[in-house]
Short mmCIF file of C-alpha atoms and ligand atoms in Angstrom, two decimals:
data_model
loop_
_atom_site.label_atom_id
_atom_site.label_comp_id
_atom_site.label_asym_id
_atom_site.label_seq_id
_atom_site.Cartn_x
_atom_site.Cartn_y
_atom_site.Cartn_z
CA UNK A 346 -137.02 121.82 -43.73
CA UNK A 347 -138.61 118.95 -45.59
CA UNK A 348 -137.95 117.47 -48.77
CA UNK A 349 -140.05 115.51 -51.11
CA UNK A 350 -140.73 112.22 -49.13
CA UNK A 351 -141.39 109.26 -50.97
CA UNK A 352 -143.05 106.09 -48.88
CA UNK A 353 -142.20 103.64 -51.85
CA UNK A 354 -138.48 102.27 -50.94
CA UNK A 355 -137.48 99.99 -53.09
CA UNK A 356 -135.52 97.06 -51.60
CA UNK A 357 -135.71 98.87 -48.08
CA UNK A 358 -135.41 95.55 -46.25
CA UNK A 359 -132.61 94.38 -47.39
CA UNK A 360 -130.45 97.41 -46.22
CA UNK A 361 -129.01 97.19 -42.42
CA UNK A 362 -131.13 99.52 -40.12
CA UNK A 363 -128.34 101.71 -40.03
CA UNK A 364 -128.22 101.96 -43.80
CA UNK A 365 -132.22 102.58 -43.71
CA UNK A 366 -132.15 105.44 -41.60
CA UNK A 367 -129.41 107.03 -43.97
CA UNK A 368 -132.02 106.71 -46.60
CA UNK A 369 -134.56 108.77 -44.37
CA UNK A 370 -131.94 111.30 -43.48
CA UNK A 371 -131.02 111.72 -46.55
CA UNK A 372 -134.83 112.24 -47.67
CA UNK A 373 -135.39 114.62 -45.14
CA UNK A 374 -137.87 112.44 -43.18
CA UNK A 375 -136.34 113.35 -39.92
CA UNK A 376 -134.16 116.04 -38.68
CA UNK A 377 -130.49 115.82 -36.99
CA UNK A 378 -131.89 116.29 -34.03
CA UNK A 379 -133.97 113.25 -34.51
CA UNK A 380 -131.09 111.47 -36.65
CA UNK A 381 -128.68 111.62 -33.90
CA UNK A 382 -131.07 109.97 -31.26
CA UNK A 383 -131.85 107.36 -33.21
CA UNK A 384 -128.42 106.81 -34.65
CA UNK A 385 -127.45 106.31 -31.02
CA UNK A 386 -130.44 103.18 -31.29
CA UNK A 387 -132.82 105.30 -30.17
CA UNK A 388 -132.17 104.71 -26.07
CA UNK A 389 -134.25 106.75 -23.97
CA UNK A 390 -131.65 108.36 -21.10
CA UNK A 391 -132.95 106.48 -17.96
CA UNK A 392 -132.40 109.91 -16.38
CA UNK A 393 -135.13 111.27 -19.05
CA UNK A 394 -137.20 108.03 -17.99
CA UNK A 395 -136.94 108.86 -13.81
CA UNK A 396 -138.63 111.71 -14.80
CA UNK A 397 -141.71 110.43 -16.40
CA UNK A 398 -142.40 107.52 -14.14
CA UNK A 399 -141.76 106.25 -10.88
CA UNK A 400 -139.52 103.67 -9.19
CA UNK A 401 -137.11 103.34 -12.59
CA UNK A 402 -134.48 101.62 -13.35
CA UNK A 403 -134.31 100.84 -16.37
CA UNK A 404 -136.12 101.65 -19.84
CA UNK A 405 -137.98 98.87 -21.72
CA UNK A 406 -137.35 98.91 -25.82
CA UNK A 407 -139.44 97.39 -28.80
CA UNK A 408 -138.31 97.42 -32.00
CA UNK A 409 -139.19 100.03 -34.80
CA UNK A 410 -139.70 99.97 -37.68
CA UNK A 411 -141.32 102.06 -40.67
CA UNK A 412 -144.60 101.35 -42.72
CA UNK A 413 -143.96 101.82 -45.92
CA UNK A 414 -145.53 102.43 -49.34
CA UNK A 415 -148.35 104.58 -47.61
CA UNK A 416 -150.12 107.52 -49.23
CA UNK A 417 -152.51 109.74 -47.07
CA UNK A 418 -154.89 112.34 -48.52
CA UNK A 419 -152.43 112.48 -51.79
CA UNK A 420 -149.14 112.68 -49.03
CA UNK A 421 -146.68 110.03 -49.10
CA UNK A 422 -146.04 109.18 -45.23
CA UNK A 423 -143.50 107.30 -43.63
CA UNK A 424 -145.02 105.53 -40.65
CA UNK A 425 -143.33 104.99 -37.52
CA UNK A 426 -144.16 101.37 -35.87
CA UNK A 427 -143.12 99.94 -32.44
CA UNK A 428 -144.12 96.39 -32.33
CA UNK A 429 -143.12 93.25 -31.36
CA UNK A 430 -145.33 91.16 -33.21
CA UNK A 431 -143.18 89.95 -36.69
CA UNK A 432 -145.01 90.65 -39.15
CA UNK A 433 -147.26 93.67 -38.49
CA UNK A 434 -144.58 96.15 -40.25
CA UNK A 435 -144.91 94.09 -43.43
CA UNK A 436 -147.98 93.48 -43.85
CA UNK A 437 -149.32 96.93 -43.42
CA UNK A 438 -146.45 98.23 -45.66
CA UNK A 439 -147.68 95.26 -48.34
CA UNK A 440 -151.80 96.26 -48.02
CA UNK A 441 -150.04 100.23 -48.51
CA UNK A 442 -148.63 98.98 -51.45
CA UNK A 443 -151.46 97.87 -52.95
CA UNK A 444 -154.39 100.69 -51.93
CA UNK A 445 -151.34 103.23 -53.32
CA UNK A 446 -152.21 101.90 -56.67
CA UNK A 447 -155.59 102.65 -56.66
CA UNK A 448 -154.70 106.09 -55.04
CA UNK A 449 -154.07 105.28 -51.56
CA UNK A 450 -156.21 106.45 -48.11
CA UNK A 451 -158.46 109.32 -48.10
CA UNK A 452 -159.91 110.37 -44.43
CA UNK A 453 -161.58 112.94 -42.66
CA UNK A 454 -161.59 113.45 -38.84
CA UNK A 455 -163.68 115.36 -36.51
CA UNK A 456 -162.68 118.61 -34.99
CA UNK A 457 -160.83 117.36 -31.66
CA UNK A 458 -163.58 117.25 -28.78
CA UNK A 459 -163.07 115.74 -25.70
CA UNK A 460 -165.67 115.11 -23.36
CA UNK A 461 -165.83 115.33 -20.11
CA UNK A 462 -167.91 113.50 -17.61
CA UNK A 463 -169.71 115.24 -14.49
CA UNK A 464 -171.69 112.71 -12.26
CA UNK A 465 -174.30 113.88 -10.05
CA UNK A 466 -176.22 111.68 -7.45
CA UNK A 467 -178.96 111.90 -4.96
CA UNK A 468 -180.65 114.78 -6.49
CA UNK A 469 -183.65 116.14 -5.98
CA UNK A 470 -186.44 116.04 -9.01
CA UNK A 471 -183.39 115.33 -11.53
CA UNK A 472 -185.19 116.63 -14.94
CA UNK A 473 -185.58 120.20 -13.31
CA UNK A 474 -182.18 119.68 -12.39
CA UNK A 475 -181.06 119.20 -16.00
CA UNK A 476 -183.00 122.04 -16.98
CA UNK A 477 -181.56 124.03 -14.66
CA UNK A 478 -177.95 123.47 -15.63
CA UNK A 479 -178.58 124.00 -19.27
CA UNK A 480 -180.26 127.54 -18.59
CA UNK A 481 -176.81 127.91 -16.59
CA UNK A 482 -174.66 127.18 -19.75
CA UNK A 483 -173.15 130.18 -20.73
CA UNK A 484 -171.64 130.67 -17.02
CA UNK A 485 -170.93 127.36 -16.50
CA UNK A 486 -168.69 127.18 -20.33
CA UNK A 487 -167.35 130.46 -19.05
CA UNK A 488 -166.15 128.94 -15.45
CA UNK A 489 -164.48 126.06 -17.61
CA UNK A 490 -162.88 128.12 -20.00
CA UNK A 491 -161.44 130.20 -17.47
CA UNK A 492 -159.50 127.31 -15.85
CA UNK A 493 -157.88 126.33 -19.15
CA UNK A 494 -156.70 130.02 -20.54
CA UNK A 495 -153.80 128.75 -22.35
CA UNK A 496 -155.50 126.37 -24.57
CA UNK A 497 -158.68 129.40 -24.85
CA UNK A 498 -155.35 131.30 -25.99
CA UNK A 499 -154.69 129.08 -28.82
CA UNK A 500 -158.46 128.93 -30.26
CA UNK A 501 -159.45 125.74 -27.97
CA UNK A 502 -162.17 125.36 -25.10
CA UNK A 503 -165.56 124.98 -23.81
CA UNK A 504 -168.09 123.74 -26.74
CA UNK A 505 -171.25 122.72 -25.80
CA UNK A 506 -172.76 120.99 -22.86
CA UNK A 507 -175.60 118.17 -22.84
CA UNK A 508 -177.15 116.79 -19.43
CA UNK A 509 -178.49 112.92 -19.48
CA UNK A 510 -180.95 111.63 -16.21
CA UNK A 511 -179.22 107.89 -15.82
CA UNK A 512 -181.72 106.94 -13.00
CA UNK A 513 -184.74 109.45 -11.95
CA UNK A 514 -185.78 107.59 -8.65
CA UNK A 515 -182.14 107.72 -7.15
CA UNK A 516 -181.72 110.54 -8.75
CA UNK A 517 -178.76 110.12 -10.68
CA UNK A 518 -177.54 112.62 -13.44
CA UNK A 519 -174.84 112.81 -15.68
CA UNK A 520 -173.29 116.09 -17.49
CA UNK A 521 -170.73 115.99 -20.42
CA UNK A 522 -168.92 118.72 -20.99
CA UNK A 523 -167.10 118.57 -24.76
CA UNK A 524 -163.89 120.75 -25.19
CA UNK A 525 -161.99 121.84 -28.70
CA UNK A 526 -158.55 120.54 -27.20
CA UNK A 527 -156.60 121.84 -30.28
CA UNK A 528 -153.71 119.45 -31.20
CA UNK A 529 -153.68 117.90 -27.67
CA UNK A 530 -154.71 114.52 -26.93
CA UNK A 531 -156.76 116.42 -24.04
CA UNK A 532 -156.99 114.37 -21.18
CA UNK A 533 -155.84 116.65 -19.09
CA UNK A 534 -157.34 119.49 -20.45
CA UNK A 535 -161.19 118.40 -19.77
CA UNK A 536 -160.66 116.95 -16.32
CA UNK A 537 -159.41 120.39 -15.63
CA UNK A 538 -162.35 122.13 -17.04
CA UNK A 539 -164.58 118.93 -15.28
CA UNK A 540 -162.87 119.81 -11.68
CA UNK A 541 -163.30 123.70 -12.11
CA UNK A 542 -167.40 123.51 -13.15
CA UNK A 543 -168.05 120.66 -10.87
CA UNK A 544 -168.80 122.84 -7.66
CA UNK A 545 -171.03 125.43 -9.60
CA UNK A 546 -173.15 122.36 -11.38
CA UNK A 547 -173.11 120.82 -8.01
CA UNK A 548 -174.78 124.29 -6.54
CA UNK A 549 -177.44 124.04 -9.37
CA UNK A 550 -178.20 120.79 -8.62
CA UNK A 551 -177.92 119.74 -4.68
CA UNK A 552 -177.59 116.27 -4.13
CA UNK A 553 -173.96 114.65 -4.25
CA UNK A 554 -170.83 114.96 -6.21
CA UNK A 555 -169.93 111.97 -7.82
CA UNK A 556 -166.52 112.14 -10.68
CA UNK A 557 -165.55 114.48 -12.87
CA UNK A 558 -163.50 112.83 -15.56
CA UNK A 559 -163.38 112.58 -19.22
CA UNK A 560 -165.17 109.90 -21.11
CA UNK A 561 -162.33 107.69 -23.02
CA UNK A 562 -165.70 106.74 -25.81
CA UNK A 563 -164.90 110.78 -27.17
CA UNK A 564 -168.06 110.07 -29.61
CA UNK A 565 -167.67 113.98 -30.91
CA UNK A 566 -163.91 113.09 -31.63
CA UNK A 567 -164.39 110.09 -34.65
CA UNK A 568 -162.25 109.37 -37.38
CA UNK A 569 -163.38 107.90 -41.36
CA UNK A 570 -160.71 106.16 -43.64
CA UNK A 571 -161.09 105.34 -46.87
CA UNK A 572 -159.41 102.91 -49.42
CA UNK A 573 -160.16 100.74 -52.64
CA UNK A 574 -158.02 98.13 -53.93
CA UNK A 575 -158.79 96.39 -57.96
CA UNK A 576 -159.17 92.88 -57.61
CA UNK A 577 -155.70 93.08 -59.75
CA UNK A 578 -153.78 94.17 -57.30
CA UNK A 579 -155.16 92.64 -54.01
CA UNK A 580 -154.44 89.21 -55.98
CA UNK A 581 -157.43 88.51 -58.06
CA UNK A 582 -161.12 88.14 -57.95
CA UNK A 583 -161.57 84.95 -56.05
CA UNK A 584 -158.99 86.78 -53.32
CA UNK A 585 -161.06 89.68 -53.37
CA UNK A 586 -164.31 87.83 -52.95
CA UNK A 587 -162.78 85.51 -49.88
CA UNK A 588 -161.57 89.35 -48.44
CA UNK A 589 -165.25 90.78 -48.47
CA UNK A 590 -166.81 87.51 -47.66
CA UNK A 591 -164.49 87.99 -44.04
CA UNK A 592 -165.08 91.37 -43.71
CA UNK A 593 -169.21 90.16 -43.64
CA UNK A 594 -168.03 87.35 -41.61
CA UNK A 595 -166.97 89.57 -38.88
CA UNK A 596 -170.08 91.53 -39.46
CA UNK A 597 -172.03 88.86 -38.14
CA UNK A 598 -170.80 87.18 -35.36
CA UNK A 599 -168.93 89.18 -32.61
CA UNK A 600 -166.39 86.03 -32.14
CA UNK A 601 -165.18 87.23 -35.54
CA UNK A 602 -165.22 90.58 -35.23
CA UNK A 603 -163.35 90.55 -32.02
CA UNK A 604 -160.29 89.35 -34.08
CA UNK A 605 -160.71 91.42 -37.04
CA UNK A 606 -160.82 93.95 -35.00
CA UNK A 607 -157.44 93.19 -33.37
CA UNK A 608 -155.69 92.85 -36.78
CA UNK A 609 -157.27 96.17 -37.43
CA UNK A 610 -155.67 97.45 -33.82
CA UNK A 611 -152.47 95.57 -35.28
CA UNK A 612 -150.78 98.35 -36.96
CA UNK A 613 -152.90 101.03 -35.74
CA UNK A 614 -151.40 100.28 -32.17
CA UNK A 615 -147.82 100.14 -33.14
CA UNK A 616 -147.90 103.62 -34.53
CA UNK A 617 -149.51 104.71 -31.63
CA UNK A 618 -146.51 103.26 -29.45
CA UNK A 619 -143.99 104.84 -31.65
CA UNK A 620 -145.86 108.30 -31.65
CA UNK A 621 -145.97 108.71 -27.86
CA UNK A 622 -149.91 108.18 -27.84
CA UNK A 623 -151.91 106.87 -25.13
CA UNK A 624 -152.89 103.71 -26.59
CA UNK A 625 -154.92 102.29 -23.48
CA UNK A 626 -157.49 104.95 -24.21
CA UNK A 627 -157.26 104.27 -27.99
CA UNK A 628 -157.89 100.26 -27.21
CA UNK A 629 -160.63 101.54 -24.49
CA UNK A 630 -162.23 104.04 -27.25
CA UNK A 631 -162.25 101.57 -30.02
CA UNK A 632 -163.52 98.65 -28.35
CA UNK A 633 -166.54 101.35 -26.94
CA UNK A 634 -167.74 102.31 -29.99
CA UNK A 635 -167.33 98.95 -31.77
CA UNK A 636 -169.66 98.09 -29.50
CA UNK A 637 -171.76 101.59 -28.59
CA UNK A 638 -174.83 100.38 -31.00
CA UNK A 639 -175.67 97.58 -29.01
CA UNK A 640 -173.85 94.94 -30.44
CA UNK A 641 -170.34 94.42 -30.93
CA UNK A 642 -168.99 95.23 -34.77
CA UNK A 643 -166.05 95.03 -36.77
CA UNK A 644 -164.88 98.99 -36.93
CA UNK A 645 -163.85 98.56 -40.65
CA UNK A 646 -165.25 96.53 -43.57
CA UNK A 647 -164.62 95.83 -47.01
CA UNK A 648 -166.73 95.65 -49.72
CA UNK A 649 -167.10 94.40 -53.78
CA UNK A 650 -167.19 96.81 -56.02
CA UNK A 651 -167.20 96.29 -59.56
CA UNK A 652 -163.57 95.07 -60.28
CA UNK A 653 -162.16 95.39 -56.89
CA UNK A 654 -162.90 96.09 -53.15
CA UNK A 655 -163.80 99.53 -51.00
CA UNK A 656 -162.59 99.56 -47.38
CA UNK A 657 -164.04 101.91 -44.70
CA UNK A 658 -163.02 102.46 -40.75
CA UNK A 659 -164.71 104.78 -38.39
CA UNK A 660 -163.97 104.77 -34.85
CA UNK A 661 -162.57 107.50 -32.19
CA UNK A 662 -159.54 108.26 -31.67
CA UNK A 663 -158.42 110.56 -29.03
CA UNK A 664 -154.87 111.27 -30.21
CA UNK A 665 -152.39 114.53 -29.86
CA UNK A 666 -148.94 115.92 -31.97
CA UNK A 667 -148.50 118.43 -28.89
CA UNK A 668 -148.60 117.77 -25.35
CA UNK A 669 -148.01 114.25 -23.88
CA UNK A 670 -144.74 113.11 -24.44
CA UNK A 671 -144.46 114.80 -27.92
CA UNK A 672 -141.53 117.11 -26.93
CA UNK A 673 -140.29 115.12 -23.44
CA UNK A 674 -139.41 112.26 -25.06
CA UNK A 675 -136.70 112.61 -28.56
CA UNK A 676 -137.96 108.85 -29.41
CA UNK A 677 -141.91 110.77 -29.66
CA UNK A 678 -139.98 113.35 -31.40
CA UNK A 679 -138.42 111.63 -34.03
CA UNK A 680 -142.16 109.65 -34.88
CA UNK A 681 -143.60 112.93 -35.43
CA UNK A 682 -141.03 114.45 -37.49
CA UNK A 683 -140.95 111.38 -39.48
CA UNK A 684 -144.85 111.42 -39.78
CA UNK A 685 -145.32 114.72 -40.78
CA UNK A 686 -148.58 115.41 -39.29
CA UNK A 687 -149.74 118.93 -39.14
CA UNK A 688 -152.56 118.43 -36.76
CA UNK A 689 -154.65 116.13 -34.84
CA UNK A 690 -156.25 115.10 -36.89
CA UNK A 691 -154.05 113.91 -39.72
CA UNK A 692 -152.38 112.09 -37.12
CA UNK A 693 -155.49 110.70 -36.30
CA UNK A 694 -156.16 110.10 -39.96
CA UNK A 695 -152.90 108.69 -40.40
CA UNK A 696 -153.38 105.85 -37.18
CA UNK A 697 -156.89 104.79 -39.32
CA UNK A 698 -155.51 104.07 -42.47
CA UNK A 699 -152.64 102.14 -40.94
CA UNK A 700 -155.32 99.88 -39.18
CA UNK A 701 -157.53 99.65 -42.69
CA UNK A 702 -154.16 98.37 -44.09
CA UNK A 703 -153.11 95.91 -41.19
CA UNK A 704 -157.17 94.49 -41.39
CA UNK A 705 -156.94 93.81 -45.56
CA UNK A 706 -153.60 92.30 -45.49
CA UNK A 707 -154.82 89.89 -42.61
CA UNK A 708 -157.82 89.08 -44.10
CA UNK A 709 -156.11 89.03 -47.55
CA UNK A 710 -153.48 86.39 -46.01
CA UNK A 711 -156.99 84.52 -43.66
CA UNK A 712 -158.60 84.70 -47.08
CA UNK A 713 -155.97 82.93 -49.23
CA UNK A 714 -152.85 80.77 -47.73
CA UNK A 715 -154.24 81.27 -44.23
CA UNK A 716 -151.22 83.21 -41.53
CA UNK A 717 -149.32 80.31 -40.46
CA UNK A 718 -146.79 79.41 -43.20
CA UNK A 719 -145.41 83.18 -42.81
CA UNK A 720 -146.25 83.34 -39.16
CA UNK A 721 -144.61 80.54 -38.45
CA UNK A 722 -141.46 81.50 -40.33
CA UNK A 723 -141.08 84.84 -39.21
CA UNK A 724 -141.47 83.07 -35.34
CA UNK A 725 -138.38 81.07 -36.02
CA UNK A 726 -136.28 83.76 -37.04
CA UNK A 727 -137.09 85.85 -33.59
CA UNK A 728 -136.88 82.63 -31.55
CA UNK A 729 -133.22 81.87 -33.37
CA UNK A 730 -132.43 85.61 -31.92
CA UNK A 731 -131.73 84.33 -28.10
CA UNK A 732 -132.17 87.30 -25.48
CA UNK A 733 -129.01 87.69 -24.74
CA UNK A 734 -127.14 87.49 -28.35
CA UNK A 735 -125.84 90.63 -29.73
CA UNK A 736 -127.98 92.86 -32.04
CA UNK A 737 -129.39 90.26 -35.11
CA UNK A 738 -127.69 90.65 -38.51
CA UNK A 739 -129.90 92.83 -41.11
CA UNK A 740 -133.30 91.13 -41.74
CA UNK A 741 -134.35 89.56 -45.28
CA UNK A 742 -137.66 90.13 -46.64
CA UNK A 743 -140.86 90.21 -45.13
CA UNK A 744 -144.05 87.63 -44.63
CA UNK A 745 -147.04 89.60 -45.54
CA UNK A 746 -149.75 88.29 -43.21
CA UNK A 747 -150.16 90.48 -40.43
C1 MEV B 1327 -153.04 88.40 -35.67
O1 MEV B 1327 -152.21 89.24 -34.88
C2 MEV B 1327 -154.16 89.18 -36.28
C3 MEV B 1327 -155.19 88.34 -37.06
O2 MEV B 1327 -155.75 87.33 -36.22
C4 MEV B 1327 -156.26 89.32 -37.49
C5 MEV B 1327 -157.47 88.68 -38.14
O3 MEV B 1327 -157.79 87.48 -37.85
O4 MEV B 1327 -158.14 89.38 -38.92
C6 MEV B 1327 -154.57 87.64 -38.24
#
């Protein structure tokens, strides 16, 4: 049962961790179960670990932390981060801090498709082909639906179906097959539905199977975040006007936007970690569509407005609170419970608005001092922790760079 969570903890860093998780027990932000596990440092039983990959023998931890001061569609949310990167926690919890004043993140994401890919080659007159299959398209949904019944059980499967010619002379076409996956990530759901059409497509079309996989650019599967900040708060106007003069920056030459975009992936990555998501297909997605309109672009930009700034993301993000490791692995668990989202989609919502927050405090920090002096600081205190000295002593506060 959860209580009222709060996101703004005063003075957080200068408890011990095992003080700070006291404070989010004692909030309610995660549940014994939860508690216990990560009371115990969070180890994952290399037992539990043989189990979910091969040749073991050991596990491999990162530290985590929590994002705080973030508000989400009016929620206050904790947000579990796995990172090693100093720096990343507290400067998305500082950028949280300061769109929470203005009223935090507002997003909206689409209703989780995945998309499947079906490649056909060598066939004969292609565009009849492609006809053909789409006159087909209530048996063929039907055929796919039928090899998922579980997630059909639970208000999920086949959606729609669209047919692309990639090269008439060699006769090369290409069918996607999008899939309500429900709360799943859905990987596995739409290669299954991809494998069980592919035979009846293939005996509408002739020519030669090629794969049946899903697409990791899930275009029907986007995500839009929202956030302002008043020049006030983000450190006054000339700060603000150096923040939307790099967001423009990045809009114009890819070199910049390539690293924007990383600070963006900053925070939005160590969540992932922490929540058990596949973040190679997240990197893979984001990268695809930053790119998908023929040039490469930043996937979130800021913007004056009249006494402060407006920040925007949009990108896909093909992300799942059941499924995956969500109940197989009690560090997955924990995230969850401590994020609170209900669906998808919040979580998806949730991953955004951490990246919008990593991007502005980077390019607040780019914009102003520059990163190094609290880079560089936060360096030396990991490199004065030597690999094999004991756990380090409670940290002091936070750069905020990012
Ligand atoms: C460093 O991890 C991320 C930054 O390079 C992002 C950016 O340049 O916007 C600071």
């Amino acid at each position: 049962m959860k209580r009222a969570i709060t996101s703004r903890l005063s003075k957080f860093y200068e408890r011990s961790p095992e003080a700070r998780l006291v404070v989010l027990r004692e909030m309610g932000a995660v549940d014994d179960v939860s508690f216990a596990h990560l009371a115990r440092g969070g180890f994952l039983d290399v037992t539990v670990a043989d189990h979910m990959s091969e040749n073991v023998i050991a596990t491999h931890a990162l530290p985590l932390g929590v994002g705080l001061n973030f508000v989400i569609n009016g929620r206050d949310v904790l947000v579990p981060m796995a990172v090693e990167e100093p720096s990343v926690v507290a400067a998305a919890s500082n950028a949280a801090r300061m769109v929470r004043a203005s009223g935090g993140f507002s997003g909206e994401a689409d209703p989780p498709i995945m998309t499947a890919q079906i490649q056909l080659d060598d066939v004969p007159d292609p565009t009849a082909a492609c006809a053909r299959i789409l006159e087909a398209r209530a048996r063929l949904s039907a055929l796919g639906d039928a090899s998922i019944p579980r997630m059909v059980a639970r208000g999920g499967g086949v959606r729609d179906l669209d047919v692309r010619v990639l090269d008439e002379a060699l006769g090369v076409i290409v069918l996607h097959v999008h899939v309500d996956v429900g709360d799943c990530m859905g990987a596995n759901t739409v290669d299954t539905v991809a494998e069980a059409m592919a035979p009846a497509v293939h005996a509408i079309t002739g020519g030669t199977m090629g794969l049946r996989i899903l697409t990791n650019l899930p275009l029907r599967r986007l995500v839009r975040v929202r956030a302002e900040v008043s020049d006030e708060d983000v450190g006054g106007s000339e700060l603000a006007s150096g923040i939307a003069r790099a967001s423009r920056f990045a809009e114009l030459d890819v070199f910049r936007a390539v690293t924007h975009n990383k600070g963006f992936m900053n925070g939005l990555d160590a969540a992932a970690i922490a929540l058990g998501q596949d973040f190679r297909a997240i990197e893979a997605g984001a990268h695809a569509f930053a790119a998908h309109r023929g040039s490469y672009r930043p996937l979130s930009t800021w913007k004056r407005k009249p006494g402060g700034l407006v920040g925007e993301a949009e990108l896909p993000l093909a992300v799942g609170t059941a499924g995956g490791l969500s109940s197989a692995h009690p560090g997955v668990r924990a995230a969850l419970d401590m994020l609170g989202a209900a669906t998808a989609g919040d979580l998806a919502i949730a991953l955004a608005s951490v990246g919008l927050a990593s991007n502005l405090a980077a390019l607040r920090a780019l914009a102003g001092e520059g990163i190094q002096r609290g880079h560089m600081r936060l360096h030396e205190r990991k490199n004065s922790v030597q690999a094999t000295d004991p756990p380090p002593a409670p940290s002091g506060p936070r750069s905020e760079v990012g």
